[in-house]
mmCIF file of C-alpha atoms in Angstrom:
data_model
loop_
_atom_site.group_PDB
_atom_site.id
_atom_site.type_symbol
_atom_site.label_atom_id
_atom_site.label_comp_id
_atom_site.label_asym_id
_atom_site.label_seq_id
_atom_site.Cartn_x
_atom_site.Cartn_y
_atom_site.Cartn_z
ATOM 1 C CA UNK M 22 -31.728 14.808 -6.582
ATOM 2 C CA UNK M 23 -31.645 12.823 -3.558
ATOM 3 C CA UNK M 24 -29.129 10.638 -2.669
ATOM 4 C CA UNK M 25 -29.558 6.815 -2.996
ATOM 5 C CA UNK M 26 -30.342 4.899 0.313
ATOM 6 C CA UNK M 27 -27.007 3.383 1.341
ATOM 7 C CA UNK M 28 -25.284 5.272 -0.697
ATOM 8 C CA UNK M 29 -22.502 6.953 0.454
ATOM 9 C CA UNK M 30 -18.609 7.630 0.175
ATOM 10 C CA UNK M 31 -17.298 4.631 2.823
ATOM 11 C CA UNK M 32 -19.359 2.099 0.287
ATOM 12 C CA UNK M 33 -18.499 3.904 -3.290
ATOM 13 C CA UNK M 34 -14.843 3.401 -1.791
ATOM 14 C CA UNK M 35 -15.348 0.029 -1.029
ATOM 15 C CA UNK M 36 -17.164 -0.862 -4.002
ATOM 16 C CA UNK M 37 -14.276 0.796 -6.189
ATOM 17 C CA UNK M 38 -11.453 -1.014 -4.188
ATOM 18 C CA UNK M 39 -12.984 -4.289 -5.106
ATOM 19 C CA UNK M 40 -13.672 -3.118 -8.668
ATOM 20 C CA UNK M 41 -9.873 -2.284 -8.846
ATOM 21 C CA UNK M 42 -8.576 -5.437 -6.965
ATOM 22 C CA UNK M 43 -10.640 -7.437 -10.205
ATOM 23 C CA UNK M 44 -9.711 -5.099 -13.277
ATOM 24 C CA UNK M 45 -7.187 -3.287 -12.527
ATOM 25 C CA UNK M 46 -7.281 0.401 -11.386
ATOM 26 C CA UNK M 47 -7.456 1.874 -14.634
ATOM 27 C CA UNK M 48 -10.434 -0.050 -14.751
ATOM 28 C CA UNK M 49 -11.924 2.194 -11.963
ATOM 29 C CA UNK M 50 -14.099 4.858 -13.358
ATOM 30 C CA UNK M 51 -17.237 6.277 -12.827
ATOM 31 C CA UNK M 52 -19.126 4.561 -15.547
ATOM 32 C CA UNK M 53 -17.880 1.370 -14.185
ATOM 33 C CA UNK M 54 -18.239 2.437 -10.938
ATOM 34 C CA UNK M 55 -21.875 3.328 -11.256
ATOM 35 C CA UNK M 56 -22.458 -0.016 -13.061
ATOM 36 C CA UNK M 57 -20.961 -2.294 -10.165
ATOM 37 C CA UNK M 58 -23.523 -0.401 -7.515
ATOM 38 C CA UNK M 59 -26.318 -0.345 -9.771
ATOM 39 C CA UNK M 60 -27.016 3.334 -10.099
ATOM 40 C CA UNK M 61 -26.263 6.156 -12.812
ATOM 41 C CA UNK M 62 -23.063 7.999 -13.035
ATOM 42 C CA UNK M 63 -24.583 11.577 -12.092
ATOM 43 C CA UNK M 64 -25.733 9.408 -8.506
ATOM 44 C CA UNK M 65 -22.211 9.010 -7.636
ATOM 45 C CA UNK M 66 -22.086 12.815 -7.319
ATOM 46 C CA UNK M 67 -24.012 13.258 -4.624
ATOM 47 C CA UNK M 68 -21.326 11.777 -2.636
ATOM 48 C CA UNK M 69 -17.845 12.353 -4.849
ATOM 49 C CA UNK M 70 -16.821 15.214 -6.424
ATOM 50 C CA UNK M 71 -15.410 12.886 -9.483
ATOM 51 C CA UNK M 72 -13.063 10.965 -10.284
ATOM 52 C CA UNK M 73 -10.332 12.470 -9.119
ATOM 53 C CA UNK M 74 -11.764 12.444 -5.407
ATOM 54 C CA UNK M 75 -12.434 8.628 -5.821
ATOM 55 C CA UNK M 76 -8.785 7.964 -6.647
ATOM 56 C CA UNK M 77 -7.663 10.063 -3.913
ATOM 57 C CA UNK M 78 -10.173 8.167 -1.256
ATOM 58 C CA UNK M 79 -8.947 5.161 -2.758
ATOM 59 C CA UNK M 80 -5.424 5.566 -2.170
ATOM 60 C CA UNK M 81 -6.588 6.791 1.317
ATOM 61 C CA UNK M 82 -8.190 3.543 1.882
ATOM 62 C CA UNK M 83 -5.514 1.703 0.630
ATOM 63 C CA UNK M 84 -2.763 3.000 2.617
ATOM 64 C CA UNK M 85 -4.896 2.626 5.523
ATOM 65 C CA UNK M 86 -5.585 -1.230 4.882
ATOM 66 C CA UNK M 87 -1.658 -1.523 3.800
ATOM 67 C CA UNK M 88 -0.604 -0.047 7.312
ATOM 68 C CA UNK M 89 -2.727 -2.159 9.377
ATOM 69 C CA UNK M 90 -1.814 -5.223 7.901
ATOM 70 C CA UNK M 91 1.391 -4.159 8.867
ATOM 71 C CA UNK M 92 0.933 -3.534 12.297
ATOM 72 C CA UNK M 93 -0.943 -6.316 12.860
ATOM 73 C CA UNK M 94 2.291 -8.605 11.347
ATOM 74 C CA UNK M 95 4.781 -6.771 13.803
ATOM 75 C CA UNK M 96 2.294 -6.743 16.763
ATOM 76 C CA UNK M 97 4.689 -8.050 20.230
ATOM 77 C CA UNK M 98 7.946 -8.795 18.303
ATOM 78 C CA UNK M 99 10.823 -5.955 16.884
ATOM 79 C CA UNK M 100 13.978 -6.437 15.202
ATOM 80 C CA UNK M 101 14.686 -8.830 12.732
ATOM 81 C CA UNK M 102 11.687 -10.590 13.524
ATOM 82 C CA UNK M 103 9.243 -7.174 12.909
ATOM 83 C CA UNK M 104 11.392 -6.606 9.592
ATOM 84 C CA UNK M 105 10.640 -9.953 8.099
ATOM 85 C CA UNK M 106 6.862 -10.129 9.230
ATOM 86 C CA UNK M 107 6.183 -6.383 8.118
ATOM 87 C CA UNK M 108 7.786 -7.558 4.696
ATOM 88 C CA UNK M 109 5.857 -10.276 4.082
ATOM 89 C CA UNK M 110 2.828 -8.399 5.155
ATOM 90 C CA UNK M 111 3.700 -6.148 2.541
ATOM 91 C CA UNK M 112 4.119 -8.530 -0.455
ATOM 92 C CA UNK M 113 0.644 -10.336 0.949
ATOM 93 C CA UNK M 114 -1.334 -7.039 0.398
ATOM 94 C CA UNK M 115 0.065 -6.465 -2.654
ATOM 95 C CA UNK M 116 -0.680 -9.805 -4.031
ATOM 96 C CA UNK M 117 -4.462 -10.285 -2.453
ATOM 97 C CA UNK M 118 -5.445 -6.336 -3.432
ATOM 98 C CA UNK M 119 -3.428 -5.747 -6.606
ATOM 99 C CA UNK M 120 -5.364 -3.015 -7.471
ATOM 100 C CA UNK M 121 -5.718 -0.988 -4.545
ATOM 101 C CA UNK M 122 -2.011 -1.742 -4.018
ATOM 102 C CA UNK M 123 -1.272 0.297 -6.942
ATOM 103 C CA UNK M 124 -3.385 2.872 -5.414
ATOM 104 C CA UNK M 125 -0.859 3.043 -2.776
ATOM 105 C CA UNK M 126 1.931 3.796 -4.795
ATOM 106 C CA UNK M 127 1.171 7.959 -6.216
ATOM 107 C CA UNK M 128 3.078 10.492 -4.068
ATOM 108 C CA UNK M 129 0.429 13.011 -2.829
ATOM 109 C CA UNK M 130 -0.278 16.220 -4.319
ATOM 110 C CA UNK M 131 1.035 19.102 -2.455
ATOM 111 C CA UNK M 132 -1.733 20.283 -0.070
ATOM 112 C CA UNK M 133 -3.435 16.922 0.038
ATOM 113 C CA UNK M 134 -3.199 16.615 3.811
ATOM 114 C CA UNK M 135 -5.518 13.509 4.062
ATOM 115 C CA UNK M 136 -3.078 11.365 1.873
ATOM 116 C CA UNK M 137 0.093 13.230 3.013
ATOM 117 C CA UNK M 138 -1.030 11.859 6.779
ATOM 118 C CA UNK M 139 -1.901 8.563 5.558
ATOM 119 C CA UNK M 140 1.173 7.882 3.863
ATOM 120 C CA UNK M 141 2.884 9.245 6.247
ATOM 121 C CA UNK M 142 1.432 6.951 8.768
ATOM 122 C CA UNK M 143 3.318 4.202 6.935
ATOM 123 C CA UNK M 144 6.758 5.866 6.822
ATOM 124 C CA UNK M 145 6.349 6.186 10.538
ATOM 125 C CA UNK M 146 5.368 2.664 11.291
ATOM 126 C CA UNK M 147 8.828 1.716 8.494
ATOM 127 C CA UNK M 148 10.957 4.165 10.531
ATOM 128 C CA UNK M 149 10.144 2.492 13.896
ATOM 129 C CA UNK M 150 10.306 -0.918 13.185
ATOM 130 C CA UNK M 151 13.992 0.001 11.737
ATOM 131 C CA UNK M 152 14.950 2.649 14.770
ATOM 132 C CA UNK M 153 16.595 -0.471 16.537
ATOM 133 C CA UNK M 154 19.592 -0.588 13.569
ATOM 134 C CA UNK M 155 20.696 2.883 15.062
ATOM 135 C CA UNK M 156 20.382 4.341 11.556
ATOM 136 C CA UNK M 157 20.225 8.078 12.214
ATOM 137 C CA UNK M 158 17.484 10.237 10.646
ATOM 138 C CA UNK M 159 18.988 10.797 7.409
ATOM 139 C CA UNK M 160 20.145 7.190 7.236
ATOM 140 C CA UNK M 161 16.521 5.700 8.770
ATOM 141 C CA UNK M 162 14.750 7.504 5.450
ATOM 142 C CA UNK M 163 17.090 6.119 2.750
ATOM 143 C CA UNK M 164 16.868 2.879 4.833
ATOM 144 C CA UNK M 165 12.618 2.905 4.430
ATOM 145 C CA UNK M 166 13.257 3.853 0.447
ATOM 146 C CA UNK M 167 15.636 0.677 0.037
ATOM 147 C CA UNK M 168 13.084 -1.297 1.734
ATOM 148 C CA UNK M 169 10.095 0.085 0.102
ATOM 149 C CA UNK M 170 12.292 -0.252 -3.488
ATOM 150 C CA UNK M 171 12.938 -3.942 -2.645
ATOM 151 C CA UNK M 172 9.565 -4.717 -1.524
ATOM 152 C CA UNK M 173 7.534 -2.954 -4.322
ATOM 153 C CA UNK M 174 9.964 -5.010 -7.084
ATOM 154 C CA UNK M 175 9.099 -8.145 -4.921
ATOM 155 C CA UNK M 176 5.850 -7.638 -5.373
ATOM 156 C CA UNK M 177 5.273 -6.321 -8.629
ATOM 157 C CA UNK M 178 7.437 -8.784 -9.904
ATOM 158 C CA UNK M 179 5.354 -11.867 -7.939
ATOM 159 C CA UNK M 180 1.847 -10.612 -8.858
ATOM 160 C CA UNK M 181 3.124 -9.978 -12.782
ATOM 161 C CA UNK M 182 4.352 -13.737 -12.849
ATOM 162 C CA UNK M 183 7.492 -12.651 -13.035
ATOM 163 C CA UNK M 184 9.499 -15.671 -11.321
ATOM 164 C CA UNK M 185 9.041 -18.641 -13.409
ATOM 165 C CA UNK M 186 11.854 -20.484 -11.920
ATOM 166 C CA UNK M 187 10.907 -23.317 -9.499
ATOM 167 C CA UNK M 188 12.333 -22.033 -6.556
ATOM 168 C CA UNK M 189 10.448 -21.295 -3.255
ATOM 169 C CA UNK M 190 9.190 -17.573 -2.797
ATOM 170 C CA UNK M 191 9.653 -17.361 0.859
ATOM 171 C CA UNK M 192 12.744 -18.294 0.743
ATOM 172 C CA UNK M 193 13.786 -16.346 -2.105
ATOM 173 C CA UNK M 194 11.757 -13.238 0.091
ATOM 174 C CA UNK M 195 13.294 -14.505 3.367
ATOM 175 C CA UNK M 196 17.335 -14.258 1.703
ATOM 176 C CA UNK M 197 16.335 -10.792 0.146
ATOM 177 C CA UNK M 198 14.926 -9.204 3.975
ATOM 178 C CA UNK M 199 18.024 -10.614 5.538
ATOM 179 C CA UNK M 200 20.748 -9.423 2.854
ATOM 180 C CA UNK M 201 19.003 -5.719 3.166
ATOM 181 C CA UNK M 202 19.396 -6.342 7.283
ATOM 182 C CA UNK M 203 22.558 -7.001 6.907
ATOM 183 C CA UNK M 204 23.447 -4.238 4.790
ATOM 184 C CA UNK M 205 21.198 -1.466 7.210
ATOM 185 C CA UNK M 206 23.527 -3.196 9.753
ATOM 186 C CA UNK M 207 26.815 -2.172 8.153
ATOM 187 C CA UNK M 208 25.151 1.834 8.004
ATOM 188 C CA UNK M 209 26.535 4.274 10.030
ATOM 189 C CA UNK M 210 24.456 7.711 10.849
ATOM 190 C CA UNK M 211 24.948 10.434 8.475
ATOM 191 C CA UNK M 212 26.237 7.758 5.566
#
């Protein structure tokens, strides 16, 4: 069997991302898939190996789209500055692609270069926004998990509904960024 005209892996991916950002990721399966582009399940085949593949493309994709975001929110500014606009980047992804945030989130299986580099990507662009703090290797890595901890609870928490109080997001994300700066501050290397 052929495959479809205008078919192919870039627009299954796309067409799944969106799928996931509306239903969820769990949501995202081949059936479903199939039905959003219009074709049969076995079509999909001709350009993913199942469903497996998709999920891993997906979390590709979104790692890719998380990490520009990023970079485009840090783009001529560093420090504090770069650590508040990457965060809020952050928490804005999350909240406008829910599910192919969650995509973002699965540590790579061993020997899955493609999302080992992708995700690592990310860590990179984490560890030099925060190389200013004078952190040390060791310290620069358990400063990225702290951030990534807080951010990911911000997040979840804001897209569950999970502040009903009437209090002002930004600032409440604003006083979180600067109490973790000011404990990354307090860090020595090799702590």
């Amino acid at each position: 069997m052929s495959p479809r005209a205008g078919l192919d892996k870039h627009t299954l991916v796309l067409a799944a991302a969106e799928l996931a950002d509306e239903q969820g990721i769990s949501e995202v399966t081949l059936a479903g898939l199939a039905a959003k582009l219009g074709v049969r399940s076995p079509s999909l085949y001709n350009h993913i190996n199942g469903l497996k593949e998709l999920r891993t493309l997906l979390a590709i994709h979104g790692l890719e789209q998380l990490q520009t975001a990023m970079e485009a929110s840090i783009e001529g500014i560093s420090g504090d500055a770069a650590v508040h606009a990457m965060s809020r980047a952050y928490v804005e992804f999350a909240r406008q692609h829910p599910g192919l945030y969650e995509t973002t989130l699965r540590a790579p299986e061993e020997g899955n270069t493609s999302l080992e580099e992708a995700g690592g990507q990310i860590l990179s662009l984490i560890i030099n926004v925060l190389a200013g703090y004078e952190l040390g290797e060791e310290g620069g890595l358990h400063a990225v998990r702290g951030l990534r901890s807080i951010l990911h609870g911000f997040a979840s928490l804001k897209n569950q509904g999970g502040f009903g109080m009437p209090l002002d997001l930004e600032v409440s994300l604003t006083r979180l960024i600067n109490t973790f700066i000011a404990g990354i501050r307090c860090m020595r290397s090799g702590e």
